Coordinates of C-alpha atoms in Angstrom, one line a residue:
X848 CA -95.1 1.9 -207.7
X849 CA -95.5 0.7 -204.2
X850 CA -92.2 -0.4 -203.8
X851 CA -91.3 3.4 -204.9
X852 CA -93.4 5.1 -202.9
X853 CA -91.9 2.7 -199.3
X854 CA -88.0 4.0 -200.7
X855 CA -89.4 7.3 -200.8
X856 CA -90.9 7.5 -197.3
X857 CA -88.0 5.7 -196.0
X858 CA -85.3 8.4 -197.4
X859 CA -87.7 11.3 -196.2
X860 CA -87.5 10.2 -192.8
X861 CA -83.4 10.3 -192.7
X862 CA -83.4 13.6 -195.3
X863 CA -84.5 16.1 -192.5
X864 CA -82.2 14.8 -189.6
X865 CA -79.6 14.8 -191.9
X866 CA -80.3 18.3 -193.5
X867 CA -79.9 19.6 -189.6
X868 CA -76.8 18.1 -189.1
X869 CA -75.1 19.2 -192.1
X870 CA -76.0 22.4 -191.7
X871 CA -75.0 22.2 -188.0
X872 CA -71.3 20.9 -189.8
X873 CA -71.2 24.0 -191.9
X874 CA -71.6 26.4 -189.4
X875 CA -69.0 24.7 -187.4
X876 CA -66.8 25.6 -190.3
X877 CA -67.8 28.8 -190.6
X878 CA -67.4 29.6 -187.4
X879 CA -63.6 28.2 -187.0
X880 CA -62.6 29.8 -190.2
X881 CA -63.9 33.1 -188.7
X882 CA -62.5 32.7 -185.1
X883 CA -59.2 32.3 -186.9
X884 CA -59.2 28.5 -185.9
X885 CA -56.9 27.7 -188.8
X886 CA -54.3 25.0 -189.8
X887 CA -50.9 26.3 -191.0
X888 CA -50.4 24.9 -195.1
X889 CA -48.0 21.9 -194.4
X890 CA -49.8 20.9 -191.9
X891 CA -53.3 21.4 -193.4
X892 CA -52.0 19.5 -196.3
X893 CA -50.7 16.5 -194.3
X894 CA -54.2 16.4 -192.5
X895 CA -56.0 17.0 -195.8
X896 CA -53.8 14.3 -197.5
X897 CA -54.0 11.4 -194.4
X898 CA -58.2 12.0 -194.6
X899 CA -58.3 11.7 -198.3
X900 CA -56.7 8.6 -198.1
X901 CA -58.9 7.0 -194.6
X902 CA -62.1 8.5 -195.8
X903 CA -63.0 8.9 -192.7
X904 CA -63.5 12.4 -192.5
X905 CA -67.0 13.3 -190.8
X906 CA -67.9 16.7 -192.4
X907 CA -67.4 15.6 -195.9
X908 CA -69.0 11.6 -194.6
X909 CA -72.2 14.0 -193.7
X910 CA -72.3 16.4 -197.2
X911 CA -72.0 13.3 -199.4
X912 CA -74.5 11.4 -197.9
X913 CA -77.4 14.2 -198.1
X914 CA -76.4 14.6 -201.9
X915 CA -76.6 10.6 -201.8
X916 CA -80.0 10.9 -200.4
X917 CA -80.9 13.6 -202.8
X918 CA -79.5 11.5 -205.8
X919 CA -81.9 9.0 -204.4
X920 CA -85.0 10.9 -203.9
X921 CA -84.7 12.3 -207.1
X922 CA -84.8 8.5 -208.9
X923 CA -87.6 7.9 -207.1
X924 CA -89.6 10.4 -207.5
X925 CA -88.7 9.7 -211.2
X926 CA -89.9 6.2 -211.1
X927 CA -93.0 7.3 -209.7
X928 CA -93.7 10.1 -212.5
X929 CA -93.3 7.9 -215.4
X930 CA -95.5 4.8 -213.4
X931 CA -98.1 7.5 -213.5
X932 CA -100.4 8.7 -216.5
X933 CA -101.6 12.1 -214.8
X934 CA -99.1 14.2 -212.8
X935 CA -100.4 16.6 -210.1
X936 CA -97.6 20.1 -210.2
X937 CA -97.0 19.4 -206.8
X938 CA -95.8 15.7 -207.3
X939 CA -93.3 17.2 -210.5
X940 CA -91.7 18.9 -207.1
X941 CA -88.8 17.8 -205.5
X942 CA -89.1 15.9 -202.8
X943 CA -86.0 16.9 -201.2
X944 CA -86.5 20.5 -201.7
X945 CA -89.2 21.4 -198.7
X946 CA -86.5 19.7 -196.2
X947 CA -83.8 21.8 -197.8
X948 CA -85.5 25.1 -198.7
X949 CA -87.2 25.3 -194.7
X950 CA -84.0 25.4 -193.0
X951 CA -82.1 27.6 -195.5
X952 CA -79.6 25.0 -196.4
X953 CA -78.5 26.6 -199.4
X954 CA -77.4 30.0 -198.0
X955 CA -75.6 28.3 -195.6
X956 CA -73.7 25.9 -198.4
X957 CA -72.9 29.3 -200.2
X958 CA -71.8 30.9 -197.1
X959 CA -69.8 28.1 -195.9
X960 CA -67.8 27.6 -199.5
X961 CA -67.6 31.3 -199.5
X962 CA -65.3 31.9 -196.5
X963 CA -63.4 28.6 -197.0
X964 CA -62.7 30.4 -200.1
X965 CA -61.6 33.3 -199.2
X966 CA -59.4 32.1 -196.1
X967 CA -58.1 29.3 -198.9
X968 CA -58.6 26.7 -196.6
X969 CA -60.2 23.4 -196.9
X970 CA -60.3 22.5 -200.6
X971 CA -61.8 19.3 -200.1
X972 CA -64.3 20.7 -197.8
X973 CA -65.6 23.3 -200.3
X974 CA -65.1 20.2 -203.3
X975 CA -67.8 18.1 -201.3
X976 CA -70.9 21.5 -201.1
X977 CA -69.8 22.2 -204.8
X978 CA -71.0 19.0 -205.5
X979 CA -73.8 18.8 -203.8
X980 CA -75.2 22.3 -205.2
X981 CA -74.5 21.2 -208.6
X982 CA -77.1 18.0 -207.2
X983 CA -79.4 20.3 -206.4
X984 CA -79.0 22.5 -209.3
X985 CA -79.9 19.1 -211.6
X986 CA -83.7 19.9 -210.6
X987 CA -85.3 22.8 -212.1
X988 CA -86.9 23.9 -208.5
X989 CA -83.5 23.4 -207.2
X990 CA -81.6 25.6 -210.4
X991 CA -84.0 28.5 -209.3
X992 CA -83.3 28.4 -205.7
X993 CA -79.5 28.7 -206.5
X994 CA -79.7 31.3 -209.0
X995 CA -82.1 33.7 -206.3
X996 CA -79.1 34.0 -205.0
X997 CA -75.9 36.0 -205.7
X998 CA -73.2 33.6 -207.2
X999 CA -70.8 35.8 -208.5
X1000 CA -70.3 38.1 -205.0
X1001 CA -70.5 34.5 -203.2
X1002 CA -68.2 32.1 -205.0
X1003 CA -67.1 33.5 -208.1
X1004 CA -65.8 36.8 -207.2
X1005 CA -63.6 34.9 -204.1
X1006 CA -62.8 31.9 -206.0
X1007 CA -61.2 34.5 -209.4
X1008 CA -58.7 35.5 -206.2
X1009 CA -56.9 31.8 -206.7
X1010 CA -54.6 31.8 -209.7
X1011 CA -52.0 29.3 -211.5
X1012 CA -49.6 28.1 -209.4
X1013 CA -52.5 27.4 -206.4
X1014 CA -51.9 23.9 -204.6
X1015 CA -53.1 21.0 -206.8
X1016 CA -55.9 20.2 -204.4
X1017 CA -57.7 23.2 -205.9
X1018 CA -58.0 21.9 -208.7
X1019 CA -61.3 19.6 -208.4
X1020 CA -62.9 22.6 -207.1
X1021 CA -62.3 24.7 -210.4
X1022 CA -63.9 21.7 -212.7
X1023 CA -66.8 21.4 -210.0
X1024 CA -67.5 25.0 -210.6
X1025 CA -67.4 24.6 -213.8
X1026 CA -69.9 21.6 -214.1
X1027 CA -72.0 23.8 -211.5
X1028 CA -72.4 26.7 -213.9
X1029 CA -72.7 24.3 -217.5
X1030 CA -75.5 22.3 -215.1
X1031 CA -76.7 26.0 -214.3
X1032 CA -77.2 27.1 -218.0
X1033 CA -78.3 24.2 -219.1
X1034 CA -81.1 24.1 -216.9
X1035 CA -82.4 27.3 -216.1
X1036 CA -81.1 28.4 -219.9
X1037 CA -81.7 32.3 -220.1
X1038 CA -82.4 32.9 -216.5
X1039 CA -78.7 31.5 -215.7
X1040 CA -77.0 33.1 -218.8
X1041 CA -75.5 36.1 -216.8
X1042 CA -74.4 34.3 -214.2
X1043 CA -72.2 32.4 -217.1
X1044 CA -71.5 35.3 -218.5
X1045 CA -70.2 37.0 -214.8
X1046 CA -68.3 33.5 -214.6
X1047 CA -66.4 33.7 -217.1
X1048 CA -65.6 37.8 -217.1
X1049 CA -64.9 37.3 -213.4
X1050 CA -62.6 33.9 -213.8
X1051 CA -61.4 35.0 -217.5
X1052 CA -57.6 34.5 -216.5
X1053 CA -58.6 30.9 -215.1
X1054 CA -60.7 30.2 -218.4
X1055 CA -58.4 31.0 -220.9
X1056 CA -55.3 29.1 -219.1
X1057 CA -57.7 25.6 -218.9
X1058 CA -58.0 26.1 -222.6
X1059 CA -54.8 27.3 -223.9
X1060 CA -51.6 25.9 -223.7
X1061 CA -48.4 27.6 -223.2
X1062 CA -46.6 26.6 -226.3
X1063 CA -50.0 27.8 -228.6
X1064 CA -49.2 31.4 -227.8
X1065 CA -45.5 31.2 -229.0
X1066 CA -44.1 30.1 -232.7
X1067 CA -41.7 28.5 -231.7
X1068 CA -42.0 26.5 -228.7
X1069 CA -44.5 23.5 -228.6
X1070 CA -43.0 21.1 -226.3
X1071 CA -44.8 23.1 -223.6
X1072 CA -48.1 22.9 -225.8
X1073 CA -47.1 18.7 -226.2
X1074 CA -47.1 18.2 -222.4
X1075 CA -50.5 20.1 -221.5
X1076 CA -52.3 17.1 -223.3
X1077 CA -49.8 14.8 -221.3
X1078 CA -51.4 16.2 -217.8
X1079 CA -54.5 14.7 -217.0
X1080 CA -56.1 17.4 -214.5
X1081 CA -55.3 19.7 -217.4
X1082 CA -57.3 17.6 -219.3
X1083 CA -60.4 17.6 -216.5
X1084 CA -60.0 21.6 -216.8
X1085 CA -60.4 21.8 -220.4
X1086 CA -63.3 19.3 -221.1
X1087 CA -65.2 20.7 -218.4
X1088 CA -64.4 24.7 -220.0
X1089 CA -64.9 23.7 -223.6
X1090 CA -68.4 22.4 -222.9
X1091 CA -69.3 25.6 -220.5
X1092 CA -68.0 27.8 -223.7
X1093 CA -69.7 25.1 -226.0
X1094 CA -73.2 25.7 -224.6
X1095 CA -73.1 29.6 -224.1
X1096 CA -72.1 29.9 -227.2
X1097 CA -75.6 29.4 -228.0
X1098 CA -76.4 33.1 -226.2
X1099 CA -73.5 34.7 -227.9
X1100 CA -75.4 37.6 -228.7
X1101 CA -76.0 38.3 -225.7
X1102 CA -72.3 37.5 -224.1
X1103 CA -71.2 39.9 -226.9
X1104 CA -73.3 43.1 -225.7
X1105 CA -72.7 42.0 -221.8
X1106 CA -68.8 41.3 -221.9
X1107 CA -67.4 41.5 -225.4
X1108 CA -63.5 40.7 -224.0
X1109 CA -64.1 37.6 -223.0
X1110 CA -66.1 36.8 -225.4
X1111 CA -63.2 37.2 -227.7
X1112 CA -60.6 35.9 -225.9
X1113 CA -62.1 32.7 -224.8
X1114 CA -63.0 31.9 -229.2
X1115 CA -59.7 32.6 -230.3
X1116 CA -58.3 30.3 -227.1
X1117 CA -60.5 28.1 -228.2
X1118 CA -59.3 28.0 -231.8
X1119 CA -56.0 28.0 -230.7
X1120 CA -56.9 24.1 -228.7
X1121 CA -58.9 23.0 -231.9
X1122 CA -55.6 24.0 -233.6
X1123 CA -53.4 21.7 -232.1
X1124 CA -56.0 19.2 -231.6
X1125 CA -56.5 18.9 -235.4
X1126 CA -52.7 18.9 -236.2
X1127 CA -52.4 16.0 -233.7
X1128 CA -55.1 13.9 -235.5
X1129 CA -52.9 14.6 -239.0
X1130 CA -49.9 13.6 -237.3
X1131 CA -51.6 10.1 -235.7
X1132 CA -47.8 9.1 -235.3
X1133 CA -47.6 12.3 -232.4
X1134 CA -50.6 10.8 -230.5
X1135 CA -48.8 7.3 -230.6
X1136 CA -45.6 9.1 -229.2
X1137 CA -47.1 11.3 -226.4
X1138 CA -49.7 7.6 -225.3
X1139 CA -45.6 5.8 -225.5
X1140 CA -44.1 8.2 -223.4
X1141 CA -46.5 9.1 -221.2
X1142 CA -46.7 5.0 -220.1
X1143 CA -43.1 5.1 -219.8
X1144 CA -43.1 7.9 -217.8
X1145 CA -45.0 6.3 -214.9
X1146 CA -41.4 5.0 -213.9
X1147 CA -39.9 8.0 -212.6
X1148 CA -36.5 6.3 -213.5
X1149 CA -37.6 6.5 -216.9
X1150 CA -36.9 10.5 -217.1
X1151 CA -33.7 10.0 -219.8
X1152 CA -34.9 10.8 -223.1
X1153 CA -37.8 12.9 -222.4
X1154 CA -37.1 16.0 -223.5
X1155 CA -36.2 14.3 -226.8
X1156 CA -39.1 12.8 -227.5
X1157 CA -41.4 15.9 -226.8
X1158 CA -38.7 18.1 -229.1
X1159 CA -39.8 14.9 -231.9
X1160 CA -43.6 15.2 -231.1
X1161 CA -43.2 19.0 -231.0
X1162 CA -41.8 19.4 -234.3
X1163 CA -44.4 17.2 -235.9
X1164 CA -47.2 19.2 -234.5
X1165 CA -45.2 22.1 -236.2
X1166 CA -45.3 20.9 -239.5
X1167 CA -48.9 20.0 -238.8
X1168 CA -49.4 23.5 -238.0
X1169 CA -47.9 25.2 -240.7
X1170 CA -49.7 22.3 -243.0
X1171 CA -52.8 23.6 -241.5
X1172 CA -51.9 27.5 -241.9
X1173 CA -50.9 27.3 -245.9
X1174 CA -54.5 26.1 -246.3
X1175 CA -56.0 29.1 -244.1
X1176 CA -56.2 31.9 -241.9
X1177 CA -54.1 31.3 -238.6
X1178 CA -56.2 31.3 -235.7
X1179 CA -54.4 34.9 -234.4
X1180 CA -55.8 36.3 -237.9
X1181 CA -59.1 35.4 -236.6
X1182 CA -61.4 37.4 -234.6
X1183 CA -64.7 35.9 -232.9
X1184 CA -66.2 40.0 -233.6
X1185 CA -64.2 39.8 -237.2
X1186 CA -66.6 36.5 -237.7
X1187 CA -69.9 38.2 -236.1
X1188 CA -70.1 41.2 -238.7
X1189 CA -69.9 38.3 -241.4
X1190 CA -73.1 36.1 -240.1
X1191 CA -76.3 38.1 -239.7
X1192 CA -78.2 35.6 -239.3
X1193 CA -78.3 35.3 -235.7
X1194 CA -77.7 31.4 -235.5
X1195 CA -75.1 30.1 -233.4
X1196 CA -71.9 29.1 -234.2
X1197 CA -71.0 25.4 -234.0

């Protein structure tokens, strides 16, 4: 307990230096974004790629290490709650949050990620305050503050603007925003259900293209449909969307009086993914083939024979599929509304 209570003190006297500076760091951002301060795409990209690579880049050095601080003041103040038999309410409190809450450091996260959205600039930038919100959002005092505020006009209205086809860097921001809002709902549960809900109506393109393959919406052409498991952002995309849709299907009631269309369209996308994720598992020999050829495919001069091999694993996933559909409904024929009027019982559906 004593040794707790010294790592506590010690990290509370860096937290509110550090607080200061990186909010000093985000308006600096702000305020270049604004002034038009901007770096043309190549050579953004070249800048973005060469500090990736050095790690040496201050702003995001001085965001990771207050959620590092956080991270740690969170474990201790753990420690020290199950050392304890009696809690006060005030010791259940974050420790971090008075340092944080006092000089309005979470307006000016969602202010900075807002314009870097909406001037599309700095990916990595608005990666590094997405994670630490969703840090802040693991606390329960820290899920309220966020939610006070207005997520969907701040970051999920602007962020809806970016669609396929967006530079690859801007893809760890889409699965960040996605943990954000599971970590959200999972913590603040009904309070944080319309801001799901707003997610998802507001993102609804971006939702259904992480879970849905091209080659699921066609009859005929699943090579397309045998690559999207190949690609292994796509992958990151659709884990971290199944388990958003996984847990708010727990409110669906509610999701289906507040925005019925995507409500529907994100079950049957997510039928369609179970589809072709069950017809793999009958066809064991497909997952061999795709784990094969994706390995040999890390040689580039390995390209030969490709397209044959994802015309053999696609046609095994077709007779999978029609397997699967002479034993049932196809997921087309089904209808997440179709399946409502048919349960009254109000339970969710697993």
């Amino acid at each position: 307990d004593a040794a707790s209570k010294i790592e506590e003190r010690v990290l509370l006297t860096w937290l509110s230096p550090v607080v200061h500076i990186a909010q000093q760091t985000i308006n600096i951002i702000i305020d270049n974004l604004l002034a038009g301060n901007r770096a043309q795409p190549k050579a953004q990209k070249l800048s973005s790629d060469a500090e990736h690579e050095s790690h040496n880049h201050i702003e995001i050095l001085i965001i990771s290490l207050l959620r590092s601080l956080i991270v740690r003041l969170n474990v201790a103040s753990e420690v020290r709650s199950t050392e304890n038999s009696i809690c006060t309410l005030q010791s259940l409190r974050s420790p971090w949050f008075q340092a944080v809450h006092e000089a309005a450091l979470i307006q000016t996260i969602l202010s900075g990620v807002h314009h870097s959205i909406r001037f599309r600039q700095r990916p990595d930038i608005i990666h590094a305050n997405l994670s630490l919100l969703l840090t802040i959002a693991r606390s329960e005092v820290g899920c309220n503050a966020l939610l006070s505020n207005d997520l969907p006009q701040l970051i999920w209205l602007p962020l809806s603007s970016i669609k396929q086809g967006a530079p690859k860097e801007w893809i760890p921001v889409f699965v960040e925003s996605l943990h954000l809002v599971t970590t959200l709902l999972r913590v603040g549960r009904q309070q944080a259900l319309e801001n799901a809900i707003s997610f998802v109506a507001l993102l609804q393109d971006q939702v259904l293209s992480f879970l849905s393959s091209k080659g699921s919406t066609t009859s005929n052409d699943y090579s397309i449909g045998v690559e999207f498991f190949l690609k292994e952002n796509q992958i990151k995309l659709t884990s971290a969307t199944a388990s958003l849709v996984s847990l708010m299907m727990e409110y669906f009631k509610q999701w289906q009086l507040k925005h019925p269309t995507s409500l529907n369209n994100t079950y049957q996308s997510m039928c369609s993914l179970l589809h072709t994720s069950v017809c793999l598992l009958i066809r064991p020999s497909v997952l061999k083939m795709l784990i094969d050829q994706n390995n040999r495919n890390q040689d580039q001069n390995q390209g030969i024979g490709t397209g044959a091999s994802m015309g053999n694993a696609a046609a095994e996933i077709q007779k999978a599929r029609r397997r699967l559909s002479s034993k049932g409904a196809t997921t087309i024929e089904d209808s997440y509304l179709c399946l409502d009027n048919g349960n009254n019982s109000g339970e969710p559906i697993s």
